[in-house]
Coordinates of C-alpha atoms in Angstrom, one line a residue:
M185 CA 0.0 0.0 0.0
S186 CA 1.5 3.3 -1.0
P187 CA 1.7 6.2 1.5
E188 CA -0.8 8.2 -0.5
S189 CA -3.4 5.5 -0.6
R190 CA -2.9 4.8 3.1
S191 CA -3.4 8.5 3.9
Q192 CA -6.6 8.5 1.9
A193 CA -7.9 5.4 3.7
I194 CA -7.1 6.9 7.1
A195 CA -8.9 10.1 6.1
A196 CA -12.0 8.2 4.9
G197 CA -12.0 6.1 8.0
I198 CA -11.9 9.2 10.3
I199 CA -14.6 10.9 8.3
L200 CA -16.9 7.8 8.4
V201 CA -16.4 7.3 12.2
G202 CA -17.1 11.0 12.8
V203 CA -20.2 10.9 10.7
G204 CA -21.3 7.6 12.3
L205 CA -21.1 9.2 15.7
V206 CA -23.1 12.3 14.6
I207 CA -25.8 10.1 13.0
Y208 CA -25.9 7.9 16.1
F209 CA -26.5 10.9 18.4
L210 CA -28.6 12.9 15.9
P211 CA -32.1 11.9 17.2
T212 CA -31.1 12.7 20.8
L213 CA -29.6 16.0 19.8
V214 CA -32.6 17.0 17.6
L215 CA -35.1 16.1 20.3
W216 CA -33.1 18.1 22.9
I217 CA -33.0 21.2 20.6
G218 CA -36.6 20.6 19.7
N219 CA -37.6 21.3 23.4
Y220 CA -36.5 24.9 22.8
S221 CA -37.5 25.4 19.1
P222 CA -38.8 22.9 16.6
V223 CA -37.5 25.1 13.7
L224 CA -34.0 25.2 15.2
A225 CA -34.1 21.4 15.7
F226 CA -34.9 21.0 12.0
V227 CA -32.2 23.4 10.9
A228 CA -29.6 21.6 13.2
G229 CA -30.6 18.2 11.9
A230 CA -30.5 19.3 8.3
A231 CA -27.1 21.0 8.7
L232 CA -25.6 17.9 10.3
L233 CA -26.9 15.6 7.6
L234 CA -25.8 17.9 4.8
G235 CA -22.4 18.3 6.4
F236 CA -21.7 14.7 5.6
F237 CA -22.1 15.4 1.9
A238 CA -20.3 18.8 2.1
I239 CA -17.2 17.1 3.5
F240 CA -16.9 14.8 0.5
W241 CA -17.8 17.5 -1.9
L242 CA -15.1 19.8 -0.5
R243 CA -12.6 16.9 -0.6
A244 CA -13.4 16.1 -4.2
R245 CA -12.9 19.8 -5.2
Y246 CA -9.5 19.8 -3.4
Q247 CA -8.5 16.6 -5.2
R248 CA -9.5 18.1 -8.6
G249 CA -7.5 21.3 -7.8
R250 CA -4.4 19.2 -7.2
G251 CA -4.9 17.5 -10.5
K252 CA -5.7 14.0 -9.3

């Protein structure tokens, strides 16, 4: 395994573990925020879920910028 592919695998693993933790605790977090404001709970839940896709979109843009 080349150092570059190992680095990419580690980055993907860290991202997936982080996203997994966020998704695991998302219902509890949204319900807790929903006690104060249902709209704010919706916005927080949507932002956390869209953040997952934003991370990979930004990483793809970075990779294209580097010519890979």
